[in-house]
Amino acid sequence: QVQLVESGGGSVQAGGSLRLSCAASGFTISTYFMAWFRQAPGKEREGVAGINKGTITTYVESVKGRFTITKDNAKNTLYLEMNNLKPDDTAMYYCAAGSWLTLSRMLDPSQYNFWGQGTQVTVSS
């Protein structure tokens, strides 16, 4: 059974940092495209960062230079390091896994098969 479990969310002040984790089970993340998405109340789900089956990464423009997506294949875990957080980063963050993607669509939520339950990130000014 495929399962993705996020953790690491919380409340921080602007300028702070958080590290999100996504523990995967039931499949091997090295054989999937993996990504982080976020959704704020009243807004559409937005792709934040993605990583292919190797080491190619992509980021939405608003987080470039502040967020870093990595994965530990031995631990079957995906991470999102978030620095210099801003109030606009406040959202529920989800990790997702997809088996068949192209690099150009790594931040398209419709391309992902499996989703976690999400972890809340709140950034206060």
mmCIF file with all atom_site columns, C-alpha atoms in Angstrom:
data_model
loop_
_atom_site.group_PDB
_atom_site.id
_atom_site.type_symbol
_atom_site.label_atom_id
_atom_site.label_alt_id
_atom_site.label_comp_id
_atom_site.label_asym_id
_atom_site.label_entity_id
_atom_site.label_seq_id
_atom_site.pdbx_PDB_ins_code
_atom_site.Cartn_x
_atom_site.Cartn_y
_atom_site.Cartn_z
_atom_site.occupancy
_atom_site.B_iso_or_equiv
_atom_site.pdbx_formal_charge
_atom_site.auth_seq_id
_atom_site.auth_comp_id
_atom_site.auth_asym_id
_atom_site.auth_atom_id
_atom_site.pdbx_PDB_model_num
ATOM 1   C CA . GLN A 1 1   ? 0.000  0.000  0.000   1.00 0.00 ? 1   GLN A CA 1
ATOM 2   C CA . VAL A 1 2   ? 1.423  3.326  -1.093  1.00 0.00 ? 2   VAL A CA 1
ATOM 3   C CA . GLN A 1 3   ? 1.647  5.886  1.672   1.00 0.00 ? 3   GLN A CA 1
ATOM 4   C CA . LEU A 1 4   ? 3.180  9.355  1.995   1.00 0.00 ? 4   LEU A CA 1
ATOM 5   C CA . VAL A 1 5   ? 3.407  10.930 5.430   1.00 0.00 ? 5   VAL A CA 1
ATOM 6   C CA . GLU A 1 6   ? 4.510  14.545 5.804   1.00 0.00 ? 6   GLU A CA 1
ATOM 7   C CA . SER A 1 7   ? 5.932  16.087 8.957   1.00 0.00 ? 7   SER A CA 1
ATOM 8   C CA . GLY A 1 8   ? 7.887  19.131 10.061  1.00 0.00 ? 8   GLY A CA 1
ATOM 9   C CA . GLY A 1 9   ? 5.325  21.863 9.594   1.00 0.00 ? 9   GLY A CA 1
ATOM 10  C CA . GLY A 1 10  ? 4.688  24.486 12.223  1.00 0.00 ? 10  GLY A CA 1
ATOM 11  C CA . SER A 1 11  ? 4.433  28.166 13.010  1.00 0.00 ? 11  SER A CA 1
ATOM 12  C CA . VAL A 1 12  ? 7.399  30.459 12.532  1.00 0.00 ? 12  VAL A CA 1
ATOM 13  C CA . GLN A 1 13  ? 8.064  34.148 12.209  1.00 0.00 ? 13  GLN A CA 1
ATOM 14  C CA . ALA A 1 14  ? 9.028  35.718 8.923   1.00 0.00 ? 14  ALA A CA 1
ATOM 15  C CA . GLY A 1 15  ? 12.676 35.046 8.163   1.00 0.00 ? 15  GLY A CA 1
ATOM 16  C CA . GLY A 1 16  ? 12.606 31.720 9.958   1.00 0.00 ? 16  GLY A CA 1
ATOM 17  C CA . SER A 1 17  ? 13.241 28.231 8.645   1.00 0.00 ? 17  SER A CA 1
ATOM 18  C CA . LEU A 1 18  ? 11.518 24.868 8.579   1.00 0.00 ? 18  LEU A CA 1
ATOM 19  C CA . ARG A 1 19  ? 12.402 21.466 7.185   1.00 0.00 ? 19  ARG A CA 1
ATOM 20  C CA . LEU A 1 20  ? 9.584  19.323 5.905   1.00 0.00 ? 20  LEU A CA 1
ATOM 21  C CA . SER A 1 21  ? 9.912  15.565 5.567   1.00 0.00 ? 21  SER A CA 1
ATOM 22  C CA . CYS A 1 22  ? 7.847  13.095 3.570   1.00 0.00 ? 22  CYS A CA 1
ATOM 23  C CA . ALA A 1 23  ? 8.286  9.443  4.480   1.00 0.00 ? 23  ALA A CA 1
ATOM 24  C CA . ALA A 1 24  ? 7.250  7.093  1.706   1.00 0.00 ? 24  ALA A CA 1
ATOM 25  C CA . SER A 1 25  ? 6.213  3.475  1.979   1.00 0.00 ? 25  SER A CA 1
ATOM 26  C CA . GLY A 1 26  ? 4.858  0.898  -0.452  1.00 0.00 ? 26  GLY A CA 1
ATOM 27  C CA . PHE A 1 27  ? 7.097  2.096  -3.280  1.00 0.00 ? 27  PHE A CA 1
ATOM 28  C CA . THR A 1 28  ? 10.640 3.317  -3.895  1.00 0.00 ? 28  THR A CA 1
ATOM 29  C CA . ILE A 1 29  ? 10.987 7.076  -4.328  1.00 0.00 ? 29  ILE A CA 1
ATOM 30  C CA . SER A 1 30  ? 14.033 6.694  -6.563  1.00 0.00 ? 30  SER A CA 1
ATOM 31  C CA . THR A 1 31  ? 11.749 5.277  -9.258  1.00 0.00 ? 31  THR A CA 1
ATOM 32  C CA . TYR A 1 32  ? 9.241  8.150  -9.079  1.00 0.00 ? 32  TYR A CA 1
ATOM 33  C CA . PHE A 1 33  ? 9.130  11.855 -9.710  1.00 0.00 ? 33  PHE A CA 1
ATOM 34  C CA . MET A 1 34  ? 8.586  13.540 -6.345  1.00 0.00 ? 34  MET A CA 1
ATOM 35  C CA . ALA A 1 35  ? 7.325  16.995 -5.553  1.00 0.00 ? 35  ALA A CA 1
ATOM 36  C CA . TRP A 1 36  ? 6.060  19.389 -2.914  1.00 0.00 ? 36  TRP A CA 1
ATOM 37  C CA . PHE A 1 37  ? 2.857  21.317 -3.439  1.00 0.00 ? 37  PHE A CA 1
ATOM 38  C CA . ARG A 1 38  ? 1.064  23.845 -1.273  1.00 0.00 ? 38  ARG A CA 1
ATOM 39  C CA . GLN A 1 39  ? -2.439 25.156 -0.983  1.00 0.00 ? 39  GLN A CA 1
ATOM 40  C CA . ALA A 1 40  ? -3.562 28.234 0.895   1.00 0.00 ? 40  ALA A CA 1
ATOM 41  C CA . PRO A 1 41  ? -7.212 28.808 1.799   1.00 0.00 ? 41  PRO A CA 1
ATOM 42  C CA . GLY A 1 42  ? -9.179 29.951 -1.234  1.00 0.00 ? 42  GLY A CA 1
ATOM 43  C CA . LYS A 1 43  ? -6.311 29.319 -3.614  1.00 0.00 ? 43  LYS A CA 1
ATOM 44  C CA . GLU A 1 44  ? -5.447 26.575 -6.065  1.00 0.00 ? 44  GLU A CA 1
ATOM 45  C CA . ARG A 1 45  ? -2.853 23.964 -5.279  1.00 0.00 ? 45  ARG A CA 1
ATOM 46  C CA . GLU A 1 46  ? 0.546  25.222 -6.386  1.00 0.00 ? 46  GLU A CA 1
ATOM 47  C CA . GLY A 1 47  ? 3.648  23.291 -7.292  1.00 0.00 ? 47  GLY A CA 1
ATOM 48  C CA . VAL A 1 48  ? 6.552  24.439 -5.114  1.00 0.00 ? 48  VAL A CA 1
ATOM 49  C CA . ALA A 1 49  ? 9.465  22.127 -5.919  1.00 0.00 ? 49  ALA A CA 1
ATOM 50  C CA . GLY A 1 50  ? 10.011 18.913 -7.804  1.00 0.00 ? 50  GLY A CA 1
ATOM 51  C CA . ILE A 1 51  ? 12.770 16.376 -8.285  1.00 0.00 ? 51  ILE A CA 1
ATOM 52  C CA . ASN A 1 52  ? 12.977 13.744 -10.983 1.00 0.00 ? 52  ASN A CA 1
ATOM 53  C CA . LYS A 1 53  ? 14.074 10.139 -10.578 1.00 0.00 ? 53  LYS A CA 1
ATOM 54  C CA . GLY A 1 54  ? 17.650 11.401 -10.507 1.00 0.00 ? 54  GLY A CA 1
ATOM 55  C CA . THR A 1 55  ? 18.789 14.780 -9.215  1.00 0.00 ? 55  THR A CA 1
ATOM 56  C CA . ILE A 1 56  ? 17.161 17.299 -11.548 1.00 0.00 ? 56  ILE A CA 1
ATOM 57  C CA . THR A 1 57  ? 15.131 19.798 -9.580  1.00 0.00 ? 57  THR A CA 1
ATOM 58  C CA . THR A 1 58  ? 12.731 22.586 -10.394 1.00 0.00 ? 58  THR A CA 1
ATOM 59  C CA . TYR A 1 59  ? 11.161 25.345 -8.307  1.00 0.00 ? 59  TYR A CA 1
ATOM 60  C CA . VAL A 1 60  ? 8.366  27.839 -8.620  1.00 0.00 ? 60  VAL A CA 1
ATOM 61  C CA . GLU A 1 61  ? 9.857  31.285 -9.085  1.00 0.00 ? 61  GLU A CA 1
ATOM 62  C CA . SER A 1 62  ? 8.657  32.620 -5.731  1.00 0.00 ? 62  SER A CA 1
ATOM 63  C CA . VAL A 1 63  ? 10.758 30.143 -3.718  1.00 0.00 ? 63  VAL A CA 1
ATOM 64  C CA . LYS A 1 64  ? 13.935 30.022 -5.783  1.00 0.00 ? 64  LYS A CA 1
ATOM 65  C CA . GLY A 1 65  ? 16.959 30.686 -3.620  1.00 0.00 ? 65  GLY A CA 1
ATOM 66  C CA . ARG A 1 66  ? 14.985 30.042 -0.417  1.00 0.00 ? 66  ARG A CA 1
ATOM 67  C CA . PHE A 1 67  ? 13.711 26.446 -0.696  1.00 0.00 ? 67  PHE A CA 1
ATOM 68  C CA . THR A 1 68  ? 15.658 23.289 -1.475  1.00 0.00 ? 68  THR A CA 1
ATOM 69  C CA . ILE A 1 69  ? 14.185 19.907 -2.352  1.00 0.00 ? 69  ILE A CA 1
ATOM 70  C CA . THR A 1 70  ? 16.244 16.817 -1.648  1.00 0.00 ? 70  THR A CA 1
ATOM 71  C CA . LYS A 1 71  ? 15.679 13.114 -1.197  1.00 0.00 ? 71  LYS A CA 1
ATOM 72  C CA . ASP A 1 72  ? 17.357 10.326 0.718   1.00 0.00 ? 72  ASP A CA 1
ATOM 73  C CA . ASN A 1 73  ? 16.831 7.150  -1.257  1.00 0.00 ? 73  ASN A CA 1
ATOM 74  C CA . ALA A 1 74  ? 18.213 4.988  1.545   1.00 0.00 ? 74  ALA A CA 1
ATOM 75  C CA . LYS A 1 75  ? 15.579 6.372  3.917   1.00 0.00 ? 75  LYS A CA 1
ATOM 76  C CA . ASN A 1 76  ? 12.937 6.554  1.175   1.00 0.00 ? 76  ASN A CA 1
ATOM 77  C CA . THR A 1 77  ? 12.245 10.109 2.324   1.00 0.00 ? 77  THR A CA 1
ATOM 78  C CA . LEU A 1 78  ? 11.735 13.417 0.557   1.00 0.00 ? 78  LEU A CA 1
ATOM 79  C CA . TYR A 1 79  ? 12.652 16.748 2.166   1.00 0.00 ? 79  TYR A CA 1
ATOM 80  C CA . LEU A 1 80  ? 11.947 20.420 1.666   1.00 0.00 ? 80  LEU A CA 1
ATOM 81  C CA . GLU A 1 81  ? 14.310 22.848 3.359   1.00 0.00 ? 81  GLU A CA 1
ATOM 82  C CA . MET A 1 82  ? 12.624 26.242 3.639   1.00 0.00 ? 82  MET A CA 1
ATOM 83  C CA . ASN A 1 83  ? 14.622 29.317 4.604   1.00 0.00 ? 83  ASN A CA 1
ATOM 84  C CA . ASN A 1 84  ? 13.780 33.001 4.849   1.00 0.00 ? 84  ASN A CA 1
ATOM 85  C CA . LEU A 1 85  ? 10.113 32.157 5.116   1.00 0.00 ? 85  LEU A CA 1
ATOM 86  C CA . LYS A 1 86  ? 7.552  34.805 4.259   1.00 0.00 ? 86  LYS A CA 1
ATOM 87  C CA . PRO A 1 87  ? 3.898  35.202 5.258   1.00 0.00 ? 87  PRO A CA 1
ATOM 88  C CA . ASP A 1 88  ? 2.943  34.337 1.661   1.00 0.00 ? 88  ASP A CA 1
ATOM 89  C CA . ASP A 1 89  ? 4.445  30.880 2.226   1.00 0.00 ? 89  ASP A CA 1
ATOM 90  C CA . THR A 1 90  ? 1.634  30.096 4.671   1.00 0.00 ? 90  THR A CA 1
ATOM 91  C CA . ALA A 1 91  ? -0.236 27.046 3.362   1.00 0.00 ? 91  ALA A CA 1
ATOM 92  C CA . MET A 1 92  ? -0.830 23.353 3.748   1.00 0.00 ? 92  MET A CA 1
ATOM 93  C CA . TYR A 1 93  ? 2.137  21.570 2.201   1.00 0.00 ? 93  TYR A CA 1
ATOM 94  C CA . TYR A 1 94  ? 1.743  18.216 0.465   1.00 0.00 ? 94  TYR A CA 1
ATOM 95  C CA . CYS A 1 95  ? 4.224  15.794 -0.988  1.00 0.00 ? 95  CYS A CA 1
ATOM 96  C CA . ALA A 1 96  ? 3.335  13.809 -4.077  1.00 0.00 ? 96  ALA A CA 1
ATOM 97  C CA . ALA A 1 97  ? 4.712  11.007 -6.218  1.00 0.00 ? 97  ALA A CA 1
ATOM 98  C CA . GLY A 1 98  ? 4.241  10.442 -9.921  1.00 0.00 ? 98  GLY A CA 1
ATOM 99  C CA . SER A 1 99  ? 5.486  7.644  -12.132 1.00 0.00 ? 99  SER A CA 1
ATOM 100 C CA . TRP A 1 100 ? 5.260  9.106  -15.625 1.00 0.00 ? 100 TRP A CA 1
ATOM 101 C CA . LEU A 1 101 ? 6.139  12.772 -16.069 1.00 0.00 ? 101 LEU A CA 1
ATOM 102 C CA . THR A 1 102 ? 8.094  15.071 -18.278 1.00 0.00 ? 102 THR A CA 1
ATOM 103 C CA . LEU A 1 103 ? 10.470 17.601 -16.794 1.00 0.00 ? 103 LEU A CA 1
ATOM 104 C CA . SER A 1 104 ? 8.321  20.453 -18.088 1.00 0.00 ? 104 SER A CA 1
ATOM 105 C CA . ARG A 1 105 ? 5.352  19.272 -16.031 1.00 0.00 ? 105 ARG A CA 1
ATOM 106 C CA . MET A 1 106 ? 7.054  18.497 -12.730 1.00 0.00 ? 106 MET A CA 1
ATOM 107 C CA . LEU A 1 107 ? 5.017  21.162 -10.923 1.00 0.00 ? 107 LEU A CA 1
ATOM 108 C CA . ASP A 1 108 ? 1.675  20.173 -12.458 1.00 0.00 ? 108 ASP A CA 1
ATOM 109 C CA . PRO A 1 109 ? -0.437 18.497 -9.758  1.00 0.00 ? 109 PRO A CA 1
ATOM 110 C CA . SER A 1 110 ? -2.472 16.576 -12.357 1.00 0.00 ? 110 SER A CA 1
ATOM 111 C CA . GLN A 1 111 ? 0.638  14.549 -13.176 1.00 0.00 ? 111 GLN A CA 1
ATOM 112 C CA . TYR A 1 112 ? 0.936  12.984 -9.706  1.00 0.00 ? 112 TYR A CA 1
ATOM 113 C CA . ASN A 1 113 ? -0.639 9.720  -8.643  1.00 0.00 ? 113 ASN A CA 1
ATOM 114 C CA . PHE A 1 114 ? -0.072 9.631  -4.906  1.00 0.00 ? 114 PHE A CA 1
ATOM 115 C CA . TRP A 1 115 ? -0.485 12.321 -2.259  1.00 0.00 ? 115 TRP A CA 1
ATOM 116 C CA . GLY A 1 116 ? 0.167  12.729 1.421   1.00 0.00 ? 116 GLY A CA 1
ATOM 117 C CA . GLN A 1 117 ? -2.252 14.240 3.943   1.00 0.00 ? 117 GLN A CA 1
ATOM 118 C CA . GLY A 1 118 ? -0.320 17.477 4.264   1.00 0.00 ? 118 GLY A CA 1
ATOM 119 C CA . THR A 1 119 ? 1.450  19.459 6.965   1.00 0.00 ? 119 THR A CA 1
ATOM 120 C CA . GLN A 1 120 ? 0.561  23.032 7.876   1.00 0.00 ? 120 GLN A CA 1
ATOM 121 C CA . VAL A 1 121 ? 3.091  25.835 7.603   1.00 0.00 ? 121 VAL A CA 1
ATOM 122 C CA . THR A 1 122 ? 2.187  29.198 9.103   1.00 0.00 ? 122 THR A CA 1
ATOM 123 C CA . VAL A 1 123 ? 4.470  32.206 8.807   1.00 0.00 ? 123 VAL A CA 1
ATOM 124 C CA . SER A 1 124 ? 3.679  35.315 10.812  1.00 0.00 ? 124 SER A CA 1
ATOM 125 C CA . SER A 1 125 ? 4.961  38.800 10.073  1.00 0.00 ? 125 SER A CA 1
#
